[in-house]
JSON list of C-alpha atoms in Angstrom, two decimals:
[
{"chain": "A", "resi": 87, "resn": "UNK", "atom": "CA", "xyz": [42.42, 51.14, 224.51]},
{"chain": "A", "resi": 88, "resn": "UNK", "atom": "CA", "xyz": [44.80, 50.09, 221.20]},
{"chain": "A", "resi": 89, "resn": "UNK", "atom": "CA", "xyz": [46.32, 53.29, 219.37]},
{"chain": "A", "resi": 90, "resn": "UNK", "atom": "CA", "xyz": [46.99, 52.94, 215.72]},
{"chain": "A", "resi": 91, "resn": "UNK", "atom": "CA", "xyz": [50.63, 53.89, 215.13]},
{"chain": "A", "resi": 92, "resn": "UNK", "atom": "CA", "xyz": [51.32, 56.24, 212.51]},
{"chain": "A", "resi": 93, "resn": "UNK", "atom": "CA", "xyz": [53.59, 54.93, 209.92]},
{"chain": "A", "resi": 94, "resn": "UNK", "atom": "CA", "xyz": [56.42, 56.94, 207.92]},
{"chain": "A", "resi": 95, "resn": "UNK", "atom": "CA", "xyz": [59.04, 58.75, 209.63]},
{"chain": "A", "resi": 96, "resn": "UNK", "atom": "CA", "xyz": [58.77, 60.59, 212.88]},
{"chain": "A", "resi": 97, "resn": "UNK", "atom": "CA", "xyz": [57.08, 64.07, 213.07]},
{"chain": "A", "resi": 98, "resn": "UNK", "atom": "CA", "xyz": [60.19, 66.62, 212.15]},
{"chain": "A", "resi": 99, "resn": "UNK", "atom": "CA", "xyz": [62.29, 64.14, 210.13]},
{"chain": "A", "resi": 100, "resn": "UNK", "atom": "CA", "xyz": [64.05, 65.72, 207.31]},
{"chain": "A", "resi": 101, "resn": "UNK", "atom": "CA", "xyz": [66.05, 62.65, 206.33]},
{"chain": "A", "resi": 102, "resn": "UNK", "atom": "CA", "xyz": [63.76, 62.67, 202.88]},
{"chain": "A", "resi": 103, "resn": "UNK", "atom": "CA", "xyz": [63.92, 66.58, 202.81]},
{"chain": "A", "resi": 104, "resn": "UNK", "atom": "CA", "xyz": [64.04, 67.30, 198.75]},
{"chain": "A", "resi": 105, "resn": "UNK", "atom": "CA", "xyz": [64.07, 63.94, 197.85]},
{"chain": "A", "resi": 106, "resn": "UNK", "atom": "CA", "xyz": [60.72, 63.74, 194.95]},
{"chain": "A", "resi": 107, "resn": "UNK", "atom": "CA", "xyz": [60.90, 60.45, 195.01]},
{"chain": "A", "resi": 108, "resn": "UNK", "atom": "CA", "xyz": [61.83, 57.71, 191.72]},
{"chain": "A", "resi": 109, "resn": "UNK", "atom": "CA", "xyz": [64.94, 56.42, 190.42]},
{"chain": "A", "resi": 110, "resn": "UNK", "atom": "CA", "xyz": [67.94, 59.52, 190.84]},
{"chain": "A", "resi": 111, "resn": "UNK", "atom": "CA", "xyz": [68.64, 61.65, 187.44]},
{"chain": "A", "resi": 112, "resn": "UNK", "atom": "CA", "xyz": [70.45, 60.04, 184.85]},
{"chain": "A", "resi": 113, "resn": "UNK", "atom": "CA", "xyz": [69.09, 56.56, 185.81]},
{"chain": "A", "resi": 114, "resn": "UNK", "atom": "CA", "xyz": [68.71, 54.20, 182.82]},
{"chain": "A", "resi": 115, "resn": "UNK", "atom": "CA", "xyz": [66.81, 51.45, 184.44]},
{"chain": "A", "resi": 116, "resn": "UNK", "atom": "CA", "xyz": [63.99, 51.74, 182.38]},
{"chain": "A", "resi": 117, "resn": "UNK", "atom": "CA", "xyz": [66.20, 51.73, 179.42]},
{"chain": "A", "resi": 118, "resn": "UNK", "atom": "CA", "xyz": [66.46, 48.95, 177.00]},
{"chain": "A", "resi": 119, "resn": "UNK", "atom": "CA", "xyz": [70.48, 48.96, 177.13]},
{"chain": "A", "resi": 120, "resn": "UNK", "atom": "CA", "xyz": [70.56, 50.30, 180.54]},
{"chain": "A", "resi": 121, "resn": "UNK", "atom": "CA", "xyz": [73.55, 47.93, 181.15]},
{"chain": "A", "resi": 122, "resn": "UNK", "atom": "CA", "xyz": [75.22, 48.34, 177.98]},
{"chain": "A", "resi": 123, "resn": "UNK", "atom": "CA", "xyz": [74.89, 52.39, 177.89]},
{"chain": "A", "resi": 124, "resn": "UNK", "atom": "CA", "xyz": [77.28, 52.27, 180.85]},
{"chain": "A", "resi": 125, "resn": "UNK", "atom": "CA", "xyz": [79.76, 51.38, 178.08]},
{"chain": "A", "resi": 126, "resn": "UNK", "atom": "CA", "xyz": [78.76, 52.10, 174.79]},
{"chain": "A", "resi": 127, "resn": "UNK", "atom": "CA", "xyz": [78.45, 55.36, 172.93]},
{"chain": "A", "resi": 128, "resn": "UNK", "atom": "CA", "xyz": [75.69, 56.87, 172.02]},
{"chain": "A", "resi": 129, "resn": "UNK", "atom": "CA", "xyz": [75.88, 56.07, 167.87]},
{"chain": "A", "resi": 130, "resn": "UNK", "atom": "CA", "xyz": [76.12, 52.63, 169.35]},
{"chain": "A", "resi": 131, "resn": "UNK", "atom": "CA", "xyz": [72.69, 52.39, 171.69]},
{"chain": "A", "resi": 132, "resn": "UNK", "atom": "CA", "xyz": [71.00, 53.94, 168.72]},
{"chain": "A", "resi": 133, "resn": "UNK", "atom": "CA", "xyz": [71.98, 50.91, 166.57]},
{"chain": "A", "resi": 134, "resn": "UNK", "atom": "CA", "xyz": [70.77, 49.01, 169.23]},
{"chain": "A", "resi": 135, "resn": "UNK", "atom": "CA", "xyz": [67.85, 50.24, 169.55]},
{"chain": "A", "resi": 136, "resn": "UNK", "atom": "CA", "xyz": [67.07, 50.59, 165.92]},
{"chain": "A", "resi": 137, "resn": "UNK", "atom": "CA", "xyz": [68.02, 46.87, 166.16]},
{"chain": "A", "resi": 138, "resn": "UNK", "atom": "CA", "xyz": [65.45, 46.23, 168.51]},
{"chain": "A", "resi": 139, "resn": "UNK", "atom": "CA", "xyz": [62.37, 47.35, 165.96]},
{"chain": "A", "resi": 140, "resn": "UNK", "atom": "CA", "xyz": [63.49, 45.21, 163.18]},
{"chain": "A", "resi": 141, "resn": "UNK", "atom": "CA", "xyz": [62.89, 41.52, 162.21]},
{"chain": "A", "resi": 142, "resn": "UNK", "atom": "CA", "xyz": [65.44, 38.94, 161.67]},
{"chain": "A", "resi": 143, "resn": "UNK", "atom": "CA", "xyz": [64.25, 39.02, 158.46]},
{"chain": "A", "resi": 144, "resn": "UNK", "atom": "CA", "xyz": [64.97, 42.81, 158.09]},
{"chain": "A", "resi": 145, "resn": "UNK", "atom": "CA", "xyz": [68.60, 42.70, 159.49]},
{"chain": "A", "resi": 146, "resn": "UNK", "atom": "CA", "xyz": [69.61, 39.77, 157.22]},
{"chain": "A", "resi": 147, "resn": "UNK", "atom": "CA", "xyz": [68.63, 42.01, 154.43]},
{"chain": "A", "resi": 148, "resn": "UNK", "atom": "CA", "xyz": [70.66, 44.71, 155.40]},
{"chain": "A", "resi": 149, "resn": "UNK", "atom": "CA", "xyz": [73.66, 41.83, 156.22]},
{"chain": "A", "resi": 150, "resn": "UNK", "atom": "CA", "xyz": [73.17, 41.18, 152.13]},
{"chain": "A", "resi": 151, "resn": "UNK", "atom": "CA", "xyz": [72.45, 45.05, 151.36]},
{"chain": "A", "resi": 152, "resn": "UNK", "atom": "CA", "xyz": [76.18, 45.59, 152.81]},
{"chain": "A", "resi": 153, "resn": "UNK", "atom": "CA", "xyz": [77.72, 42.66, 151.51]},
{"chain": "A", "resi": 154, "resn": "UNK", "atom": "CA", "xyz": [76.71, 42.92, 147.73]},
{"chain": "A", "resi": 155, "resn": "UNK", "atom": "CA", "xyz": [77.31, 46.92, 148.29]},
{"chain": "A", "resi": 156, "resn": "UNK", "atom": "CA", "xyz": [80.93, 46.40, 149.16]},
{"chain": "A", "resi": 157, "resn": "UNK", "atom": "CA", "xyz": [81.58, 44.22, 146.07]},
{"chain": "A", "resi": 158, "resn": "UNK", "atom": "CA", "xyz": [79.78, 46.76, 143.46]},
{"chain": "A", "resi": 159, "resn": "UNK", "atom": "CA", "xyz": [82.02, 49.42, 144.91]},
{"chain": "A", "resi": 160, "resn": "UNK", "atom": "CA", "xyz": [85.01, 47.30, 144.97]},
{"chain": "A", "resi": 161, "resn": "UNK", "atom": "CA", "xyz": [84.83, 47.19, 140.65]},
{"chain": "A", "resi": 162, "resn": "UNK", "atom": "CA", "xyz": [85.87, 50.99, 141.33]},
{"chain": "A", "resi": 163, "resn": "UNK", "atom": "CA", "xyz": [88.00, 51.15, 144.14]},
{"chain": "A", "resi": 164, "resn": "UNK", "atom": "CA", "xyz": [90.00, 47.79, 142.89]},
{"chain": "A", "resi": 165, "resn": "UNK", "atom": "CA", "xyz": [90.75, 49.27, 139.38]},
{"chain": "A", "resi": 166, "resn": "UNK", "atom": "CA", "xyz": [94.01, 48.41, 137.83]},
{"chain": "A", "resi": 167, "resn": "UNK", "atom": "CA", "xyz": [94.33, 49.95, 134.11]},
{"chain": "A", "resi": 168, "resn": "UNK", "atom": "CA", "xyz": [96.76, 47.60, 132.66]},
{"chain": "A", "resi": 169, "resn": "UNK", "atom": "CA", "xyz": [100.00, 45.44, 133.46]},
{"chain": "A", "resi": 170, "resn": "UNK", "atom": "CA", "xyz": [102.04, 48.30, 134.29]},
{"chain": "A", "resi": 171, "resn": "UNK", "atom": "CA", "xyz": [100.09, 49.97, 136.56]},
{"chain": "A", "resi": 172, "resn": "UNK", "atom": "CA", "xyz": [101.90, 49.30, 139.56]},
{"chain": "A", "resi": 173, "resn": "UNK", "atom": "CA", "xyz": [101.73, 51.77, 143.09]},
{"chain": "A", "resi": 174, "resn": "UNK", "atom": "CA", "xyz": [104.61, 52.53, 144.37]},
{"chain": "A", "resi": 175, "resn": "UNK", "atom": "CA", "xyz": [104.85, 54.49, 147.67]},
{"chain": "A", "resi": 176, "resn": "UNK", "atom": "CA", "xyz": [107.25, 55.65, 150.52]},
{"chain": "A", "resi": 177, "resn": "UNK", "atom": "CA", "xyz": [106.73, 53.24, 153.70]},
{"chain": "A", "resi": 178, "resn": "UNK", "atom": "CA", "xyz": [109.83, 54.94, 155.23]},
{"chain": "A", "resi": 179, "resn": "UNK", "atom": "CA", "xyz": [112.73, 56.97, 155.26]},
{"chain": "A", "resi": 180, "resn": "UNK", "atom": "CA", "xyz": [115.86, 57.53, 157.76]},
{"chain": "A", "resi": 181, "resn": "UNK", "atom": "CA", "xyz": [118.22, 60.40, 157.43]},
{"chain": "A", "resi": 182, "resn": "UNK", "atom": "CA", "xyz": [121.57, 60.83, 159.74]},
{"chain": "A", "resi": 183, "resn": "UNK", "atom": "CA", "xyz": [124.64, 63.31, 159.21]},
{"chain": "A", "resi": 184, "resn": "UNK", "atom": "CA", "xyz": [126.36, 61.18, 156.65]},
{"chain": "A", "resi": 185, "resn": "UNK", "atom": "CA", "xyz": [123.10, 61.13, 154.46]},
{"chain": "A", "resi": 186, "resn": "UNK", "atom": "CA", "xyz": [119.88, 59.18, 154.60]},
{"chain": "A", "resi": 187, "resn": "UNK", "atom": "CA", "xyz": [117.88, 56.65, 152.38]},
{"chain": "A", "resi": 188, "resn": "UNK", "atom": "CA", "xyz": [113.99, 56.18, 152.16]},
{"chain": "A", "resi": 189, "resn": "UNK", "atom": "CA", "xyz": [112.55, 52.69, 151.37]},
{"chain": "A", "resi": 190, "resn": "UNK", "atom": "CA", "xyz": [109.46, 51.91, 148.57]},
{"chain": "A", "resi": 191, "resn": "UNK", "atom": "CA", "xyz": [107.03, 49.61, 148.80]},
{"chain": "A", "resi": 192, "resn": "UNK", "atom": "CA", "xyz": [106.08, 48.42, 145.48]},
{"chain": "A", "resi": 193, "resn": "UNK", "atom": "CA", "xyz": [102.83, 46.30, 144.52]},
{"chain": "A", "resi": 194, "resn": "UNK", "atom": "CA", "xyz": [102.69, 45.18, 140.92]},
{"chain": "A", "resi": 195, "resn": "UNK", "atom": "CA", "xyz": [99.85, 45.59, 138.57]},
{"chain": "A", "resi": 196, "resn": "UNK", "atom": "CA", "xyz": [99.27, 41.44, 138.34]},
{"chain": "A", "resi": 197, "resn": "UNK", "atom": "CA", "xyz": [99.60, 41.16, 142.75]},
{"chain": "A", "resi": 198, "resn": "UNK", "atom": "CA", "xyz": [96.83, 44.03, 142.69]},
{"chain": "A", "resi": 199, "resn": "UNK", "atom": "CA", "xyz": [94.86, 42.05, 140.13]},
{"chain": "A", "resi": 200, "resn": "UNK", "atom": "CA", "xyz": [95.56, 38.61, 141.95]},
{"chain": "A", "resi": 201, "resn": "UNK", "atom": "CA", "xyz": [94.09, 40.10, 145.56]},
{"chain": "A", "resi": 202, "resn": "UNK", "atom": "CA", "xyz": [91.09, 41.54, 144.14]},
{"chain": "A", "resi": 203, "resn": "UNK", "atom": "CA", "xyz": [90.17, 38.48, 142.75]},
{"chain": "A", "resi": 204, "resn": "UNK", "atom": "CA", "xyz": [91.07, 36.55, 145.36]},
{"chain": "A", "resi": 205, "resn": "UNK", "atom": "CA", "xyz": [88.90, 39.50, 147.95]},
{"chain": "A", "resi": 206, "resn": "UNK", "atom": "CA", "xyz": [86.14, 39.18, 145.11]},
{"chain": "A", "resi": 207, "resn": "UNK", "atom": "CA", "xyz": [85.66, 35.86, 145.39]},
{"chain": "A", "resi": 208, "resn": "UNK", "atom": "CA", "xyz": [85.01, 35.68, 148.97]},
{"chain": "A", "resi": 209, "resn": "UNK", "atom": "CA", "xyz": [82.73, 38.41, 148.97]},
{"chain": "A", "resi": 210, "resn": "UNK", "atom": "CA", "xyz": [80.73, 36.74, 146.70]},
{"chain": "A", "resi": 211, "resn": "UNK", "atom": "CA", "xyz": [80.55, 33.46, 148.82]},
{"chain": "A", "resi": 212, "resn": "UNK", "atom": "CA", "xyz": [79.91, 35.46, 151.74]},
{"chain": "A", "resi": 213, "resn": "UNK", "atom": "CA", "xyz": [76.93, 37.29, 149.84]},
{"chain": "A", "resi": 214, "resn": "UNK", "atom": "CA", "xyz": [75.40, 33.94, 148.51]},
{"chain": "A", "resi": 215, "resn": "UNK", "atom": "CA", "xyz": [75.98, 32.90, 152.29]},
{"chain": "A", "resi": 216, "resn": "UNK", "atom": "CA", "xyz": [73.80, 35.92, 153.33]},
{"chain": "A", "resi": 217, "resn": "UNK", "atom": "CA", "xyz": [71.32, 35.55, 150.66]},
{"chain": "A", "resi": 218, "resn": "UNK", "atom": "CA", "xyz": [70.45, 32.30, 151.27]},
{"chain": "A", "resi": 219, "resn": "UNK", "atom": "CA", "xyz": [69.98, 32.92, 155.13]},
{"chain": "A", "resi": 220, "resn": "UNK", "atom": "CA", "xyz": [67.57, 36.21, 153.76]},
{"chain": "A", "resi": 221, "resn": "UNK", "atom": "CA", "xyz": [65.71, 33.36, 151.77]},
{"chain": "A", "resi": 222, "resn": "UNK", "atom": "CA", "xyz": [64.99, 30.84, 154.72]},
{"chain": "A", "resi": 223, "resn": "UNK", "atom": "CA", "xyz": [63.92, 33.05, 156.92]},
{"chain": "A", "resi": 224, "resn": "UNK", "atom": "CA", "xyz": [62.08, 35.47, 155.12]},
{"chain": "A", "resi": 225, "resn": "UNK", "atom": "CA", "xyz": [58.65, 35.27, 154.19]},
{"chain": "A", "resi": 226, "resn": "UNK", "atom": "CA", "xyz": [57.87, 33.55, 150.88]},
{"chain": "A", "resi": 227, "resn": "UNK", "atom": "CA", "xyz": [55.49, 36.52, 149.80]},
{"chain": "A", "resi": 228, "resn": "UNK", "atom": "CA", "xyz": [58.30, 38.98, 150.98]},
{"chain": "A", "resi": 229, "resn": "UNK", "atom": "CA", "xyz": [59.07, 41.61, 148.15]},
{"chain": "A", "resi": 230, "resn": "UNK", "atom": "CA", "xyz": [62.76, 41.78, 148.54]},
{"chain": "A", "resi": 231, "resn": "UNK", "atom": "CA", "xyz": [62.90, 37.87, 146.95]},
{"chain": "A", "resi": 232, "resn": "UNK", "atom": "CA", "xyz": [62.75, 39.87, 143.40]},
{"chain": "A", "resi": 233, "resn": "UNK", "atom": "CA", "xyz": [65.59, 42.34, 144.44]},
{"chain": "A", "resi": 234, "resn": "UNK", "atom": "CA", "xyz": [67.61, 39.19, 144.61]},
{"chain": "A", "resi": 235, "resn": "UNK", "atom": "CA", "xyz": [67.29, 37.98, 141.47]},
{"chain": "A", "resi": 236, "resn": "UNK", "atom": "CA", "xyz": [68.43, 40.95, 139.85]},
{"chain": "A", "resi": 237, "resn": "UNK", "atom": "CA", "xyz": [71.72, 40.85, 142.22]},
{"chain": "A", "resi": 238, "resn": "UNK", "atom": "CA", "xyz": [71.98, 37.03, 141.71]},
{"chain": "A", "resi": 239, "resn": "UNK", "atom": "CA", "xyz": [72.21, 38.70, 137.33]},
{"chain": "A", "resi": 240, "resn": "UNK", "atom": "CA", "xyz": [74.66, 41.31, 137.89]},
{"chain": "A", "resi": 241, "resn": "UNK", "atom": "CA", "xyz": [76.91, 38.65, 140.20]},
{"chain": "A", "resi": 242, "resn": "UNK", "atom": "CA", "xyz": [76.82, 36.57, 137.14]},
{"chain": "A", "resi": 243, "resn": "UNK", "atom": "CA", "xyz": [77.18, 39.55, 134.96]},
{"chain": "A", "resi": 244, "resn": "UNK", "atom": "CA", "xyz": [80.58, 40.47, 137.13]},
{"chain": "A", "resi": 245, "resn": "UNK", "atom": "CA", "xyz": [82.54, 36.79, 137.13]},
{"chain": "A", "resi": 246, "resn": "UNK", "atom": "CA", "xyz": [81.59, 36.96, 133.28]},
{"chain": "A", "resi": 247, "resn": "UNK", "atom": "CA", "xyz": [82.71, 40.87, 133.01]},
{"chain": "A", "resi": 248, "resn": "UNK", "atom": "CA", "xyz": [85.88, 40.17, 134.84]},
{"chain": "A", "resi": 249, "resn": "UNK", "atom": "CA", "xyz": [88.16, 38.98, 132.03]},
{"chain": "A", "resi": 250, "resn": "UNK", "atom": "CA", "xyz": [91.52, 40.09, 130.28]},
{"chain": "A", "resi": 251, "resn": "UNK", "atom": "CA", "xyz": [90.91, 43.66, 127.14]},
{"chain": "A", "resi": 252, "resn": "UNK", "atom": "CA", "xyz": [93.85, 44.22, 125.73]},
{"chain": "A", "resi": 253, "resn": "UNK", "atom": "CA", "xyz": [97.04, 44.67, 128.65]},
{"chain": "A", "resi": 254, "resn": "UNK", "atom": "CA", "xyz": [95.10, 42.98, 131.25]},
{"chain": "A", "resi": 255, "resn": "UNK", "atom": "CA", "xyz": [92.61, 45.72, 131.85]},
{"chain": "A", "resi": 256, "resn": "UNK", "atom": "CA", "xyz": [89.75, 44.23, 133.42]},
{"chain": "A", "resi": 257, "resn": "UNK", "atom": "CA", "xyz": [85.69, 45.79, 132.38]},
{"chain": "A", "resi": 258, "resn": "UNK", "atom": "CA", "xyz": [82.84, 45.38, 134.81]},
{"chain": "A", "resi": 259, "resn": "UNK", "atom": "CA", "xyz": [79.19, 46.82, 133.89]},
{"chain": "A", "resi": 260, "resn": "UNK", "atom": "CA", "xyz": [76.37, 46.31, 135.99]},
{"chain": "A", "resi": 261, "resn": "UNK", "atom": "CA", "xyz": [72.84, 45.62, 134.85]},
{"chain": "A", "resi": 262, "resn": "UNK", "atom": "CA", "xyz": [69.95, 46.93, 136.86]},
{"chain": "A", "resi": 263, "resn": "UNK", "atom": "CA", "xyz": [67.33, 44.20, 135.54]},
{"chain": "A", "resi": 264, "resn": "UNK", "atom": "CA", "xyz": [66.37, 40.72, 133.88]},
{"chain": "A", "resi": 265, "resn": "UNK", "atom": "CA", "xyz": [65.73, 41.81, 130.73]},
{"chain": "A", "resi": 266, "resn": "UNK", "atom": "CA", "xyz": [69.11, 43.91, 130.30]},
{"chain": "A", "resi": 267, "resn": "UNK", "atom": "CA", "xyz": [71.18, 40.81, 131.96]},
{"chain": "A", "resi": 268, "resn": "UNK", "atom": "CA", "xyz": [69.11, 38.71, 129.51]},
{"chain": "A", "resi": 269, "resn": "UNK", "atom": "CA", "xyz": [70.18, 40.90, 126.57]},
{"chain": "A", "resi": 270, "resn": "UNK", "atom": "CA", "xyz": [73.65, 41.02, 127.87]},
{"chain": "A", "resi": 271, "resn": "UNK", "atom": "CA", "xyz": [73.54, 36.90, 127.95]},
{"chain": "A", "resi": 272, "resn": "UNK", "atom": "CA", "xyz": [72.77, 36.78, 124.40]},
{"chain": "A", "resi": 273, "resn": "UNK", "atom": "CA", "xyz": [75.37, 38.59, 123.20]},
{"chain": "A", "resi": 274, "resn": "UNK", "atom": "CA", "xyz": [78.11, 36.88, 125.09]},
{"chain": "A", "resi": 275, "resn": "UNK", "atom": "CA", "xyz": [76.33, 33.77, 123.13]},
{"chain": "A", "resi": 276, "resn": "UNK", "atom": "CA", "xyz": [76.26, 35.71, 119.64]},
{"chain": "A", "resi": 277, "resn": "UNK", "atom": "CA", "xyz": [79.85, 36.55, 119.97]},
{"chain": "A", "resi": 278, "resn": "UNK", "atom": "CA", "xyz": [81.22, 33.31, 121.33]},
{"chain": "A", "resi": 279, "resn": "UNK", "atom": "CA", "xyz": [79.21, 31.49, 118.30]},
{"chain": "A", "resi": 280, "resn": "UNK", "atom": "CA", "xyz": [81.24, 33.93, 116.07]},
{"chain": "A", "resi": 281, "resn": "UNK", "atom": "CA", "xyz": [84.26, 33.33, 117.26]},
{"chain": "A", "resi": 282, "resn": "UNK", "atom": "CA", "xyz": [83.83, 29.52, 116.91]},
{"chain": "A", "resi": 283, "resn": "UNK", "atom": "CA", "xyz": [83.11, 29.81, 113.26]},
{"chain": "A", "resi": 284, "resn": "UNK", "atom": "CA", "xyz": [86.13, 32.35, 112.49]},
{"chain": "A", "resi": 285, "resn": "UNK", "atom": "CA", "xyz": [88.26, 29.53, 114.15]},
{"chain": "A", "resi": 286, "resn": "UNK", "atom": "CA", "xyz": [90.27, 27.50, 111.39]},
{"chain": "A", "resi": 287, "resn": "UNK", "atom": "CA", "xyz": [89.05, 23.69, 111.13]},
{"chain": "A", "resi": 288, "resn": "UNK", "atom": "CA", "xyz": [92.96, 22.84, 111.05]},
{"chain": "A", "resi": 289, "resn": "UNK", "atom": "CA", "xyz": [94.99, 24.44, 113.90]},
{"chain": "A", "resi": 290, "resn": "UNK", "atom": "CA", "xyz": [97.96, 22.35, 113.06]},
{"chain": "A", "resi": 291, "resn": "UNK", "atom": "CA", "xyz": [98.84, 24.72, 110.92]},
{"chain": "A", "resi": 292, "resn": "UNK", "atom": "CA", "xyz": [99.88, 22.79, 107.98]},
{"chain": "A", "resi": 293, "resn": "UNK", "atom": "CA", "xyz": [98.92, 23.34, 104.75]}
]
């Protein structure tokens, strides 16, 4: 006569005594960036995983969000007042029995000016770089096109803004839609057109 064998362990095992069964505590292999959270810290995985719910579409915005952020703030941060405004600050000092001496490091008002336009202008490409991948990839109905034509006025409104008042102090203002970038257009127009007829026919200067 066949017996059926029981399967499992044998009768008084305790090899699986306690043992509820499932992955240990602490296990992340259910987790998205199980792998990565070995690793990573946790302001990091929740990036990632706020990552994870958006579109391409929705993290190329933020990629221009960021971008055109850091050059709006840059018009305050970047401020240099006029052609002597220079900083001038202690990079070191050494000091011995017989005395001691501290060195300065000195950046003039025209270098400051020189790198911020120089760090301006690469923002911007790097902003028209990021809007343009927003635009292909986005959807043509997508309500965030019209946010970038008001940042596509105020970058216009900033490489026209950025110009010599008096000793070299430079004036940025930033327009928050068409119509004021449209009003602002005109009167670069109106004044240029004055300018042009205050200007004498001769400029040789002979009379």
């Amino acid at each position: 006569m066949h017996t059926k064998e029981r399967g499992g362990a044998p009768l008084g095992n305790e090899f699986a005594k306690g043992n509820s069964g499932g992955a240990p505590a602490g296990n992340q292999n259910a987790r998205t960036h199980g792998l990565f959270s070995k690793f990573l810290n946790d302001d990091a995985l929740e990036i990632m995983d706020i990552i994870d719910q958006q579109t391409p579409a929705d993290i190329a915005w933020d990629l221009v969000k960021i971008q055109y952020t850091a050059i709006i703030r840059s018009q305050k941060v970047m401020w240099v007042r006029d052609s002597l405004d220079h900083l001038d600050d202690k990079s070191g000092e050494s000091w011995g029995e017989g005395g001691g001496s501290e060195s300065r490091k000195v950046a003039y008002a025209y270098e400051q000016q020189a790198a911020f336009l120089a760090s301006q202008s690469r923002a911007m490409s790097e902003l028209r770089y990021a809007i343009k991948n927003f635009l292909d990839i986005s959807d043509a109905f997508d309500e965030r096109r019209k946010k970038i034509e008001i940042m596509d006025a105020n970058l216009e409104k900033i490489k026209a803004d950025t110009k010599k008042e008096g000793n070299d102090k430079v004036a940025t203002v930033i327009v928050s839609n068409r119509d004021e970038m449209q009003a602002y257009l005109d009167a670069q127009k109106a004044a240029k057109a004055g300018d042009d007829d205050g200007e004498s026919p001769d400029s040789s200067g002979s009379s």
